[in-house]
Short mmCIF file of C-alpha atoms and ligand atoms in Angstrom, two decimals:
data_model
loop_
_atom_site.label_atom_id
_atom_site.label_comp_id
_atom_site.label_asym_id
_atom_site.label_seq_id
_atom_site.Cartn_x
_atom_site.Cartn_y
_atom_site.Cartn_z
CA UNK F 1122 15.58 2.00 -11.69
CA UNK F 1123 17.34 3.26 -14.93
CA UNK F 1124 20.04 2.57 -17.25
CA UNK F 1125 22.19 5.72 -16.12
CA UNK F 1126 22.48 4.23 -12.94
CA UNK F 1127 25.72 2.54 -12.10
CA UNK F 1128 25.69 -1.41 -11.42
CA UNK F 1129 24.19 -2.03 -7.99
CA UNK F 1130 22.92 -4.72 -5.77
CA UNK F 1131 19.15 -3.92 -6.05
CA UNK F 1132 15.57 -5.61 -3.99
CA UNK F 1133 13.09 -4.47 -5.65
CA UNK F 1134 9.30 -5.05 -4.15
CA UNK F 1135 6.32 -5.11 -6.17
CA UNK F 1136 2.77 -4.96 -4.57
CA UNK F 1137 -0.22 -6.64 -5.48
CA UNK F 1138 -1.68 -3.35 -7.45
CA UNK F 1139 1.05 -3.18 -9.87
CA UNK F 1140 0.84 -7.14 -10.57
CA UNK F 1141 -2.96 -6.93 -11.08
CA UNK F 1142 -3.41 -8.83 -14.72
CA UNK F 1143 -1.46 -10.66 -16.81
CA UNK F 1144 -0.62 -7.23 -18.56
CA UNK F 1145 0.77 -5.41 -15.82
CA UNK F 1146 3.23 -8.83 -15.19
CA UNK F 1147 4.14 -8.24 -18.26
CA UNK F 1148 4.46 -4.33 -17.30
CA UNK F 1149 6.43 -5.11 -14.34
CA UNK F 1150 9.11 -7.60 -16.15
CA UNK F 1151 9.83 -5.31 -18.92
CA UNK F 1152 10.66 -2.43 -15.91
CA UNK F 1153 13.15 -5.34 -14.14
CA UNK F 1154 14.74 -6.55 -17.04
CA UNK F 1155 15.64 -2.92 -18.03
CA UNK F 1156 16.96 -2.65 -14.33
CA UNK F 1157 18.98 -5.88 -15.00
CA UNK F 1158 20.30 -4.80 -18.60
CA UNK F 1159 21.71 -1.79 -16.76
CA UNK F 1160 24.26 -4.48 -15.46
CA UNK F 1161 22.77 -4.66 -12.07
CA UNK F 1162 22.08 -7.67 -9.59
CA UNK F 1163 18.40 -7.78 -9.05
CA UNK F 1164 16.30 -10.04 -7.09
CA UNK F 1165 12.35 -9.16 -6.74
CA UNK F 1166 10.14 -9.61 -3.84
CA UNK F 1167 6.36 -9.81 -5.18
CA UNK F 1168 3.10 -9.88 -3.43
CA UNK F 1169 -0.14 -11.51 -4.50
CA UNK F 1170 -1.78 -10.55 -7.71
CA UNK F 1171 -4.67 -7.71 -7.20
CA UNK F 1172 -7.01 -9.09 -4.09
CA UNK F 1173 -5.85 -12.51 -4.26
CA UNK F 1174 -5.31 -12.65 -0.64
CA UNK F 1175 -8.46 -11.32 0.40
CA UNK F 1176 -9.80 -13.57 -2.01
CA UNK F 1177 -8.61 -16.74 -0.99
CA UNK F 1178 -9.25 -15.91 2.59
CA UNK F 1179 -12.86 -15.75 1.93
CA UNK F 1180 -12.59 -18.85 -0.01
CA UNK F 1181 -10.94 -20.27 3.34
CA UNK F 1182 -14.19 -19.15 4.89
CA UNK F 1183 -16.94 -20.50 3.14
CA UNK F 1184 -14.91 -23.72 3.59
CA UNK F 1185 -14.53 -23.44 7.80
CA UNK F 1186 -15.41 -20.95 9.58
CA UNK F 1187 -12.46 -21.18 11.51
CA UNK F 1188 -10.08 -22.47 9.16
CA UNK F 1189 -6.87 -23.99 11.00
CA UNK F 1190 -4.22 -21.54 10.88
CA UNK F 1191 -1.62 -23.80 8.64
CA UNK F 1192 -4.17 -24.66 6.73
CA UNK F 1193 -4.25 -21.30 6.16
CA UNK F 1194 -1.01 -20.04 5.68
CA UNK F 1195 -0.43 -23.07 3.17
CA UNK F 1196 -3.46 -21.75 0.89
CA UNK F 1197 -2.39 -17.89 1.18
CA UNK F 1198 1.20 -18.48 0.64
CA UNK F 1199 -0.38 -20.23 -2.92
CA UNK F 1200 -0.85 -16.32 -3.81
CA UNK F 1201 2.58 -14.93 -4.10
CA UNK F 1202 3.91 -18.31 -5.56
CA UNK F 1203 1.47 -17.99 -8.29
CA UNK F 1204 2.38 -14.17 -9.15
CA UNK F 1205 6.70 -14.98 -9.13
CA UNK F 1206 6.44 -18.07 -11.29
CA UNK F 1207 3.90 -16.15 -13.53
CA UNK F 1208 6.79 -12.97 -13.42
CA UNK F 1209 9.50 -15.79 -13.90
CA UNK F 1210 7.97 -16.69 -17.24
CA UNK F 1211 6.85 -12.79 -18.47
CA UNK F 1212 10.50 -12.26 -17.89
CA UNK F 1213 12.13 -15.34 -19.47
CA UNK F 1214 10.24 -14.45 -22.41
CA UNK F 1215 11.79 -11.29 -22.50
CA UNK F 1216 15.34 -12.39 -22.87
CA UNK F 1217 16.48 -12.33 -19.48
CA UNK F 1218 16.40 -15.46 -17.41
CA UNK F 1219 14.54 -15.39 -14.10
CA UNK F 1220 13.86 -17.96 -11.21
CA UNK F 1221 11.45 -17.50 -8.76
CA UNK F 1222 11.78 -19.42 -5.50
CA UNK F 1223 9.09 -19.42 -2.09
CA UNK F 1224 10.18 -17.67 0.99
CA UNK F 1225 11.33 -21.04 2.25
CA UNK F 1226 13.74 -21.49 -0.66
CA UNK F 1227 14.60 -18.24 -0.45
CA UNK F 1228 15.66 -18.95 3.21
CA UNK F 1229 13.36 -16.83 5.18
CA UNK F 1230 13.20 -18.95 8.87
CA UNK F 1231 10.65 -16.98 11.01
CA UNK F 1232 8.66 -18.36 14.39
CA UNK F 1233 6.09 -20.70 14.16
CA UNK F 1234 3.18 -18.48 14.49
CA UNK F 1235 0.63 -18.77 11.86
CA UNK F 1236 -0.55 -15.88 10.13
CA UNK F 1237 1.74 -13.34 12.09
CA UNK F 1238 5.00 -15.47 11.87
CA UNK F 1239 8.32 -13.22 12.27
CA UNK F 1240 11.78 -13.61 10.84
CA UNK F 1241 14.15 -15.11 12.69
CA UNK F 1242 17.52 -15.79 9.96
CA UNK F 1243 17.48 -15.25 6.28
CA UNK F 1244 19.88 -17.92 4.85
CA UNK F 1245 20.22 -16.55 1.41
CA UNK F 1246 22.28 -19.27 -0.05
CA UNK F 1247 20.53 -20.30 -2.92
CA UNK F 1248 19.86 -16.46 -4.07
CA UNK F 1249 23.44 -15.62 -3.88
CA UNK F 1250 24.38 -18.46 -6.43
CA UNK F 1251 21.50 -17.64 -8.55
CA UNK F 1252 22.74 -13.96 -8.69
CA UNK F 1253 26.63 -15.28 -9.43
CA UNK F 1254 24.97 -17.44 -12.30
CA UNK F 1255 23.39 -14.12 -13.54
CA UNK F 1256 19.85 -14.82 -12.82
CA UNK F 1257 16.87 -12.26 -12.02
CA UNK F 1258 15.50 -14.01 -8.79
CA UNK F 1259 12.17 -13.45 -7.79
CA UNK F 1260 10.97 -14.01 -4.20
CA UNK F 1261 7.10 -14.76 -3.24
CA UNK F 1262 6.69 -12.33 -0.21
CA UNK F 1263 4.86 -12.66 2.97
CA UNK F 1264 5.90 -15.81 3.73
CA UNK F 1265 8.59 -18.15 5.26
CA UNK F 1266 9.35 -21.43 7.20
CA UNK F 1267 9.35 -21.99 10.74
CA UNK F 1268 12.52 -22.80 12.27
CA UNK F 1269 10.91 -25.39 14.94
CA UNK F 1270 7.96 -26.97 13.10
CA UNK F 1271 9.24 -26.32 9.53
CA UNK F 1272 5.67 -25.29 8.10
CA UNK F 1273 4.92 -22.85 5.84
CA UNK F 1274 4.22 -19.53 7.64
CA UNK F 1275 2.70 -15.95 6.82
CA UNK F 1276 4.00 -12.77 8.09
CA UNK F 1277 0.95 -11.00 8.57
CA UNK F 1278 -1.30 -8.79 5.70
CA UNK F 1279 0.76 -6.28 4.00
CA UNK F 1280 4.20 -7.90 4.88
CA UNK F 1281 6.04 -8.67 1.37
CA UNK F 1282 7.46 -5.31 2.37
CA UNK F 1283 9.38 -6.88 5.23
CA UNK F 1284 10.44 -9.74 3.21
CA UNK F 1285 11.94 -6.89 1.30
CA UNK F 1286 13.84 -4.82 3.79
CA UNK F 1287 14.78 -8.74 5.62
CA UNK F 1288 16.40 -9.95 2.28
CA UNK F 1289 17.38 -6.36 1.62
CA UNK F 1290 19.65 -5.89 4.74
CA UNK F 1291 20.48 -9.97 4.67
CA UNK F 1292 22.07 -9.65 0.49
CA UNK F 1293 24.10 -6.19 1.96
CA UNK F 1294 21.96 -4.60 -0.91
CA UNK F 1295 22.52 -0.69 -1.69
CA UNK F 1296 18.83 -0.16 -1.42
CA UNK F 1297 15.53 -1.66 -1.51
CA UNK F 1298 13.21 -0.45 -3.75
CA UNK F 1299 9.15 -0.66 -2.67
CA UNK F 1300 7.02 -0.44 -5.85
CA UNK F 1301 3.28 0.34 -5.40
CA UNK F 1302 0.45 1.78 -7.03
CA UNK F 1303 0.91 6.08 -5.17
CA UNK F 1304 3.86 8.11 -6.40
CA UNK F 1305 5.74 7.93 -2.93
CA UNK F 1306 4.78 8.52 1.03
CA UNK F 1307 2.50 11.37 1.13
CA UNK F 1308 1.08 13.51 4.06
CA UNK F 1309 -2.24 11.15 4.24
CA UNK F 1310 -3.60 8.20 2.43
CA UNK F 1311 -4.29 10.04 -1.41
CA UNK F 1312 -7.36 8.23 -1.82
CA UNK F 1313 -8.73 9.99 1.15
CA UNK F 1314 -6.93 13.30 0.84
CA UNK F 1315 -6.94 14.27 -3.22
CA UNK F 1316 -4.72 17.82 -2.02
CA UNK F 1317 -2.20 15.03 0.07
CA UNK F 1318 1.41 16.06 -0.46
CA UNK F 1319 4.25 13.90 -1.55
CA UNK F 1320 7.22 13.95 0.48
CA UNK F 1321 10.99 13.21 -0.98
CA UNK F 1322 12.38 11.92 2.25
CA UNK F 1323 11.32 10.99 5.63
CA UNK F 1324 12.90 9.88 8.81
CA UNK F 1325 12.28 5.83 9.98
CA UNK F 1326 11.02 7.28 13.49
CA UNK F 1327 8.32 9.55 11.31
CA UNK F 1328 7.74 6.38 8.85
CA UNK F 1329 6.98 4.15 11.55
CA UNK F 1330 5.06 5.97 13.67
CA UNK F 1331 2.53 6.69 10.70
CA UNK F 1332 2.95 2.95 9.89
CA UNK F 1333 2.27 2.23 13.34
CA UNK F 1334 -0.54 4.27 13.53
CA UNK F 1335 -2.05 2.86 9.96
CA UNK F 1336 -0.56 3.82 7.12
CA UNK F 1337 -0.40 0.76 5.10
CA UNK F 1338 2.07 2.16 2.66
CA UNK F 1339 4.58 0.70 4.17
CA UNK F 1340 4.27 -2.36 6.34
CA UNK F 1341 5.47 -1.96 9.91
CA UNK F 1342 8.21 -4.16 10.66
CA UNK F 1343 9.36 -3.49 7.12
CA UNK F 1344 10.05 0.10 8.74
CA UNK F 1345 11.41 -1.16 12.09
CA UNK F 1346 13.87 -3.94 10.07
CA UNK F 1347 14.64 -0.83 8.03
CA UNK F 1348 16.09 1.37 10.48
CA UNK F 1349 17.67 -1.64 12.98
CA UNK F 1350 19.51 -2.63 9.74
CA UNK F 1351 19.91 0.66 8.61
CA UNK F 1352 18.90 -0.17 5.08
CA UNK F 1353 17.41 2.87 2.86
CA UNK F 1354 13.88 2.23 1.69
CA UNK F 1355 13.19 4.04 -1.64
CA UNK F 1356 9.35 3.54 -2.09
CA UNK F 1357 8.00 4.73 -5.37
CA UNK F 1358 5.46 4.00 -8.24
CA UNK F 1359 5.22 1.14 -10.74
CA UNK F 1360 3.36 3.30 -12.83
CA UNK F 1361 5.16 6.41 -13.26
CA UNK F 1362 8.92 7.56 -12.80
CA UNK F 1363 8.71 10.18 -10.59
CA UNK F 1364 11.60 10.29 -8.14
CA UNK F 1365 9.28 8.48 -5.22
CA UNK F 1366 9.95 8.57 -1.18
CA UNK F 1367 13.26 8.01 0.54
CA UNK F 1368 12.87 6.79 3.90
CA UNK F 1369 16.35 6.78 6.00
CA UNK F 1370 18.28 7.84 9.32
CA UNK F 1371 18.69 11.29 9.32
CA UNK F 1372 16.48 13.89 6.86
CA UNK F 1373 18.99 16.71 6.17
CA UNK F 1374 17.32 20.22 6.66
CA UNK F 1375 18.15 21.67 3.26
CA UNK F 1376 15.93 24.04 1.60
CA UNK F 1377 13.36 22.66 -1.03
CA UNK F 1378 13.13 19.69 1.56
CA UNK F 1379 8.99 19.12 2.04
CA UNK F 1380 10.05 18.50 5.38
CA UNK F 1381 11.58 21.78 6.67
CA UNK F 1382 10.19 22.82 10.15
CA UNK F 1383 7.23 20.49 9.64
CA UNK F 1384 5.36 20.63 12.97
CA UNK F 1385 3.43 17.34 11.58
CA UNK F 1386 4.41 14.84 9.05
CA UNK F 1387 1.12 13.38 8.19
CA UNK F 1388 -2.16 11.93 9.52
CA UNK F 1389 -2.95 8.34 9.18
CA UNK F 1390 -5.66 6.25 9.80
CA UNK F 1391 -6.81 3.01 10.99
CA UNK F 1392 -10.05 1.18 10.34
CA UNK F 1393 -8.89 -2.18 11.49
CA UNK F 1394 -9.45 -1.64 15.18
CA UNK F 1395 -12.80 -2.64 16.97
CA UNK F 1396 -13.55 -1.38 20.75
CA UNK F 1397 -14.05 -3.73 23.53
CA UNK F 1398 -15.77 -2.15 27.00
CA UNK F 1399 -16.03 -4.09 29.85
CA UNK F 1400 -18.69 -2.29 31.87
CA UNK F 1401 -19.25 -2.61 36.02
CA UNK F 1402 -15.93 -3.73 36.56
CA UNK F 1403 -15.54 -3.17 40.63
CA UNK F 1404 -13.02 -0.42 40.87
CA UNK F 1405 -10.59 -2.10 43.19
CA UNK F 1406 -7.27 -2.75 43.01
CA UNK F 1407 -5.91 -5.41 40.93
CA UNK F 1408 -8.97 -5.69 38.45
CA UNK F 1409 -7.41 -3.86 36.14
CA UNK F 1410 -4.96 -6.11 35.66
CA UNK F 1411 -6.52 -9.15 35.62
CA UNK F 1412 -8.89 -7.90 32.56
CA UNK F 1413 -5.39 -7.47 30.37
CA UNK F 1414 -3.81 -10.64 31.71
CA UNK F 1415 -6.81 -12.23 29.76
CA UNK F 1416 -6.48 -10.67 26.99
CA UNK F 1417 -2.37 -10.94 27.07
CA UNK F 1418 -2.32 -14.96 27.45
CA UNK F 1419 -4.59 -15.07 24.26
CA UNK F 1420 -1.76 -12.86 22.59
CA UNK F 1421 -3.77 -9.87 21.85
CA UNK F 1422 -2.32 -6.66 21.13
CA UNK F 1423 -3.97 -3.79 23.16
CA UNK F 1424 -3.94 -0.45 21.63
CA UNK F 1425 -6.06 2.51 23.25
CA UNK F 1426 -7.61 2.23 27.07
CA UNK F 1427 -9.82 4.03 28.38
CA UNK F 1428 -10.98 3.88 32.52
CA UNK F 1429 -14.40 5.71 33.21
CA UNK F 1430 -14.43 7.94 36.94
CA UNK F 1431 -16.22 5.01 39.59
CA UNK F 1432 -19.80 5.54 39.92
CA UNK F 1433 -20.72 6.76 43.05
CA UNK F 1434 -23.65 4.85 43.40
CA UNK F 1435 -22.14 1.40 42.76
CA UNK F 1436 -18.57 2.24 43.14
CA UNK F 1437 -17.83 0.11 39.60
CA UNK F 1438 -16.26 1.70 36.27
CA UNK F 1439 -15.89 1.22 32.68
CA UNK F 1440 -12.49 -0.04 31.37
CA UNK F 1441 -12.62 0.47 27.47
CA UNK F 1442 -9.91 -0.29 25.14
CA UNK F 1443 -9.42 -1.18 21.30
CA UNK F 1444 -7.81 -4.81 19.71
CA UNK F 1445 -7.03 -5.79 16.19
CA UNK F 1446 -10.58 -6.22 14.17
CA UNK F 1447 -9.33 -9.16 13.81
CA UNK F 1448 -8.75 -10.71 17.37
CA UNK F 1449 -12.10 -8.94 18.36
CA UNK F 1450 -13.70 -12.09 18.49
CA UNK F 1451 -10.43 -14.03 20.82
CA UNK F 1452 -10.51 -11.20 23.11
CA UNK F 1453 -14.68 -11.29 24.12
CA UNK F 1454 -14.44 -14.79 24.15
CA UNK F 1455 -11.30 -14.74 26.70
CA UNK F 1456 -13.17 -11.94 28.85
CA UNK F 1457 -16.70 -13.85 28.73
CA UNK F 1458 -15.02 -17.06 30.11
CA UNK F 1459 -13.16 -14.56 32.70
CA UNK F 1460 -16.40 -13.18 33.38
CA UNK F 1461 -16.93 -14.59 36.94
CA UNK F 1462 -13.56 -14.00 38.13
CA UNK F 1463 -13.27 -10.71 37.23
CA UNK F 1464 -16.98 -9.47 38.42
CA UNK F 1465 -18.14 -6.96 35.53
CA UNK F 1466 -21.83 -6.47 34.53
CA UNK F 1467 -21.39 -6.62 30.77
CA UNK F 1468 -19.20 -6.58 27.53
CA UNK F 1469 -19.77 -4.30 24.35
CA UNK F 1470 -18.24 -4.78 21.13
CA UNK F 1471 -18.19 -2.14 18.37
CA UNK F 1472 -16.43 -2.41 15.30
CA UNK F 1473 -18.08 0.91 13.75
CA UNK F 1474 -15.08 2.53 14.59
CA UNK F 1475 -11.54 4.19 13.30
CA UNK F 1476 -8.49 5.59 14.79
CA UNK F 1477 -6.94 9.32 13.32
CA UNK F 1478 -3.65 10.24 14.41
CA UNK F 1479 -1.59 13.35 13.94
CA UNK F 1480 2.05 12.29 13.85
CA UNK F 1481 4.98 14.55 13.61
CA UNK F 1482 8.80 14.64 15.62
CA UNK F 1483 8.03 18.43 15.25
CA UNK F 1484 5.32 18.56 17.37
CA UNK F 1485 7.59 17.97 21.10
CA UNK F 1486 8.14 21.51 21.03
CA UNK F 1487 5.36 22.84 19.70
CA UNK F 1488 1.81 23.29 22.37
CA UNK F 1489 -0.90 23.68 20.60
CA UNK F 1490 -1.16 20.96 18.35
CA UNK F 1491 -3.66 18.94 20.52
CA UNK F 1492 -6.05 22.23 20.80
CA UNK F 1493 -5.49 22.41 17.19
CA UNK F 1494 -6.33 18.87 16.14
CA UNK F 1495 -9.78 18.75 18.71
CA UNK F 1496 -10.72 22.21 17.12
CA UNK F 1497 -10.79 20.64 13.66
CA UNK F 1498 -12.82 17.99 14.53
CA UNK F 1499 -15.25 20.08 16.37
CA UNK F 1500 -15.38 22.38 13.20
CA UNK F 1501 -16.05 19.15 11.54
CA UNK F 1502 -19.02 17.98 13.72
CA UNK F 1503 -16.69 14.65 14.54
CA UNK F 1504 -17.33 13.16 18.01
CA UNK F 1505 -14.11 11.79 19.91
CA UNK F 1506 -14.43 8.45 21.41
CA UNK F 1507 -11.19 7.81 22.56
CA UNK F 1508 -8.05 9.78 23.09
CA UNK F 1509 -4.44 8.66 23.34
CA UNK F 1510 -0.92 10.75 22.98
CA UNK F 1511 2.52 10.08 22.87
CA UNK F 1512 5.42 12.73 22.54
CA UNK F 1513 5.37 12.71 18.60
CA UNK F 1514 1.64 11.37 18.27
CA UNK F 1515 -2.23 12.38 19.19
CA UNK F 1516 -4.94 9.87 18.18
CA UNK F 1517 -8.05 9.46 18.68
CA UNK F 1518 -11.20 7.32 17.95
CA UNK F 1519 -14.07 8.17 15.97
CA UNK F 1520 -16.97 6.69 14.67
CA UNK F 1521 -16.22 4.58 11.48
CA UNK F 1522 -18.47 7.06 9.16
CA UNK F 1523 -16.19 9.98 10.68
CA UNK F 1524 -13.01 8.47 9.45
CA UNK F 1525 -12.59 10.47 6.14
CA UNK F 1526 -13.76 13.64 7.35
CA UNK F 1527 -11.55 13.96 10.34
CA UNK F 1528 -8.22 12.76 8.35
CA UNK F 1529 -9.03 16.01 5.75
CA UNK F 1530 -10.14 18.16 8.54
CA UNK F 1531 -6.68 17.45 10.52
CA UNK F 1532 -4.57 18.10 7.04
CA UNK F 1533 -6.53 21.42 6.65
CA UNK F 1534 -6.11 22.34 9.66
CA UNK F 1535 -2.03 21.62 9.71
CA UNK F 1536 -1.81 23.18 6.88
CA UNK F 1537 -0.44 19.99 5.03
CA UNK F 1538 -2.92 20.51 1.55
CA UNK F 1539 -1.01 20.48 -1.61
CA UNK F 1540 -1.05 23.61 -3.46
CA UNK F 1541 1.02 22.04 -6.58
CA UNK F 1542 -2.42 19.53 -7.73
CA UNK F 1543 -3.72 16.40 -6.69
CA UNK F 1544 -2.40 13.34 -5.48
CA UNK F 1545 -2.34 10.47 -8.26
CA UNK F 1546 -3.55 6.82 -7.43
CA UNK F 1547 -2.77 4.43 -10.37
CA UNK F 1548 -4.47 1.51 -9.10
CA UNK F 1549 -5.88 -0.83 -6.38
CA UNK F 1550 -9.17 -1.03 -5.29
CA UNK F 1551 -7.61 0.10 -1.58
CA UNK F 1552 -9.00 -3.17 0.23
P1 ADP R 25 0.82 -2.58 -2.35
O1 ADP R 25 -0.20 -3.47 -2.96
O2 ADP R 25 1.73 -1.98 -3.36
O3 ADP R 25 1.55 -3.19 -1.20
P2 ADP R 25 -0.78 -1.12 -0.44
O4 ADP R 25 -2.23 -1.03 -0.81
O5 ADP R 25 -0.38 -2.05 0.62
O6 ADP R 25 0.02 -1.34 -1.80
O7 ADP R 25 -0.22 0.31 -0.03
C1 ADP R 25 -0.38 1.41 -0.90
C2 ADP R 25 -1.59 2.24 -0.46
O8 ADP R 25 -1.30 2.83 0.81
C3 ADP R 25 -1.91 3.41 -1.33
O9 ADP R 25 -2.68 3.05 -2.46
C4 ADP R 25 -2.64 4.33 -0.38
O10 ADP R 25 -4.04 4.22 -0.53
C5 ADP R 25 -2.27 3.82 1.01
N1 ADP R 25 -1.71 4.84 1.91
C6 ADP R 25 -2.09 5.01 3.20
N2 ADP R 25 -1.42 6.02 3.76
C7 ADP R 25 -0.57 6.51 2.81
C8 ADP R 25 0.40 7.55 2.81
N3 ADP R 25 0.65 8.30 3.89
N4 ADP R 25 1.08 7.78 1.66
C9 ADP R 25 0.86 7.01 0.56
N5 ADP R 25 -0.06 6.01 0.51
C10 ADP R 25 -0.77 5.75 1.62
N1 LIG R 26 -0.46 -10.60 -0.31
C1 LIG R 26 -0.29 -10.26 1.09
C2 LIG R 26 -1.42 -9.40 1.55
O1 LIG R 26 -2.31 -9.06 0.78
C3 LIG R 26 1.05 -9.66 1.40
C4 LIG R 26 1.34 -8.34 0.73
O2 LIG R 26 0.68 -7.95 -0.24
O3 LIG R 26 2.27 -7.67 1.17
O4 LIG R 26 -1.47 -9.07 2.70
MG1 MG R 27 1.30 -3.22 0.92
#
């Protein structure tokens, strides 16, 4: 945002790294009041300050081990309420009046599922009169009200960035702006990669594939609202004012674009996956099936699978596959009780793992890239685990300590290193 810029309907997102202290509040209202003064309409969407999520959520469990899931949601949502009103008052102090409102008076109606709750409706009433009366409005992200039950809800870690694109595409806003503490969307994470390379635009289907595959810039269905709603995502620093990321439908071709005949777009990585193998499952027909019906009717998300060659000998196989770190515990449980039905010998959990993925449009019509990637990490001494490919995508699963090694050895090897100096972080302690 700045004051050349002609009046415009703006959201502007601020994560929990640039809203660490009562200081950088203070940083972050001077930057939005400045964006206001320059006559336009601006409503904020703000995370938690710092850790504060994490935070609480350990609270939660040294309270209950299995805390109840509204419960839950109630005491997280606490987070972002705390950092608006806090932003409300930096900014009133500054001259320019500000109300901050939760998602549920901000209208955000999602499902009723704690903890991973989805919007349904944005009925932005109350923010559209508040921006007629001239107010700043600030949002608390992450979090909404259930349409059925009408508890509070949480829309999973990382997802005041969909609040932002939701309210973004609901207000008809000309763009929505995704503050953080990295100067953009770069080739790989910069804390792992110090030669990563910034890119000035990049296409949803790129942005959500390396979302999908782990990049936490950007929350996921932040990306996939995005593009369904066609709204332009414009993610840049709160600490600098470099010109940031533009992620939108089609990258144009020109010259000086970081983009040009890319074969790959970036590598991203996931460490919140854990590896469940159910070994001396009979190989017969049907099995198969009923192992991921189990894990389906608890509502866990299956990523990677694996199916071993039978055994000879005892004519039974090895079906591995990886879940959410976080459901690890739902999905043994479900298979354990299915134990009987489903005839296997034993279970293994291992959480000592992480996904890399090369992810690039380019790479459709370019072979090679797969011999390319495995060479790397053979160079590297990495062991694969797991492998799994889709037409703009290769991933595969390593051993937890490999993680940072094989996401530099893949940009080497790409040829995605920055030759114009390192890759900045301003803050966040990247939990
Ligand atoms: P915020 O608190 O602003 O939401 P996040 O921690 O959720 O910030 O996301 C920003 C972080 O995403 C960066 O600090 C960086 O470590 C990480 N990251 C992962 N992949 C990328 C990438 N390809 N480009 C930029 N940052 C990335
Ligand atoms: N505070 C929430 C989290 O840490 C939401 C967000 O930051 O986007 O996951
Ligand atoms: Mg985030």
């Amino acid at each position: 945002m700045n004051e050349s810029e002609r009046a415009r309907r703006i959201v502007a997102k601020f994560g929990g790294s640039s809203v660490a202290d009562a200081a950088s509040i203070k940083r972050v209202a001077a930057r939005i009041v400045a964006a206001k003064q320059a006559g336009n309409e601006v409503v904020v969407v703000i995370s938690a300050m710092g850790d504060t999520t994490d935070e609480l959520m350990d609270l939660a469990l040294q309270v209950s081990p299995q805390p109840q899931p509204r419960e839950l949601d109630m005491l997280l949502t606490t987070g972002e309420r705390q950092s608006a009103a806090l932003l409300a008052m930096a900014m009133n102090d500054l001259g320019v009046e500000a109300l901050s409102y939760t998602g549920s008076q901000a209208g955000v109606i999602t499902t009723a599922q704690h903890g991973n709750a989805r919007i349904i409706d944005i009925t932005p009433g109350r923010i559209e009169k508040s921006l007629e009366e001239g107010y700043v409005v600030i949002v608390a992200g992450f979090q909404g009200v259930s349409q059925t039950t009408k508890d509070i809800t949480t829309l999973g870690r990382g997802a005041s960035d969909t609040t932002a694109v939701a309210l973004a595409a609901a207000l008809g806003a000309d763009v929505c702006e995704i503050y953080t503490d990295v100067d953009g969307v770069y080739t790989a994470d910069p804390r792992i990669v110090k030669g990563a390379r910034q890119v000035p635009r990049i296409s949803y289907d790129e942005m959500l594939e390396l979302a999908a595959c782990g990049a936490k810039i950007l929350h996921l269905r932040c990306v996939e609202y995005a593009r369904r709603e066609g709204v332009t995502v414009h993610v840049r620093s709160s600490f600098s004012n470099k010109p940031g990321t533009l992620v939108t439908g089609l990258v144009d071709m020109q010259k000086g674009n970081a983009m040009e005949e890319a074969i790959i777009s970036g590598i991203a990585h996931d460490r919140g996956e854990a590896k469940v193998t159910v070994a001396g499952v009979p190989d017969q027909v049907g099995v198969a099936a009923m192992i991921f019906e189990v894990i389906a009717e608890c509502d866990v998300n299956i990523d990677m699978i694996v199916q071993n060659v039978s055994e000879v000998a005892t004519g039974a196989t090895d079906i591995t596959f990886t879940v959410p770190m976080s459901d690890g515990k739902k999905a043994v449980d479900a298979l354990n009780a299915a134990k009987d039905r489903i005839g296997f010998t034993e279970l293994r959990y291992d959480d000592q793992i992480g996904k890399v993925s090369v992810v690039g449009v380019g790479m459709r019509t370019h072979p090679g890239v797969t011999a390319k990637f495995f060479g790397a990490l053979a160079a590297a001494n990495i062991n694969i685990q797991m492998i799994s490919t889709s037409e703009i995508r290769i991933s595969v699963v390593v051993g937890a300590d490999d993680v940072d090694a094989a996401v530099r050895a893949a940009h080497t090897a790409f040829g995605l290193d920055s030759v114009s100096g390192e890759a900045v972080v301003y803050a966040g302690t990247g939990r």
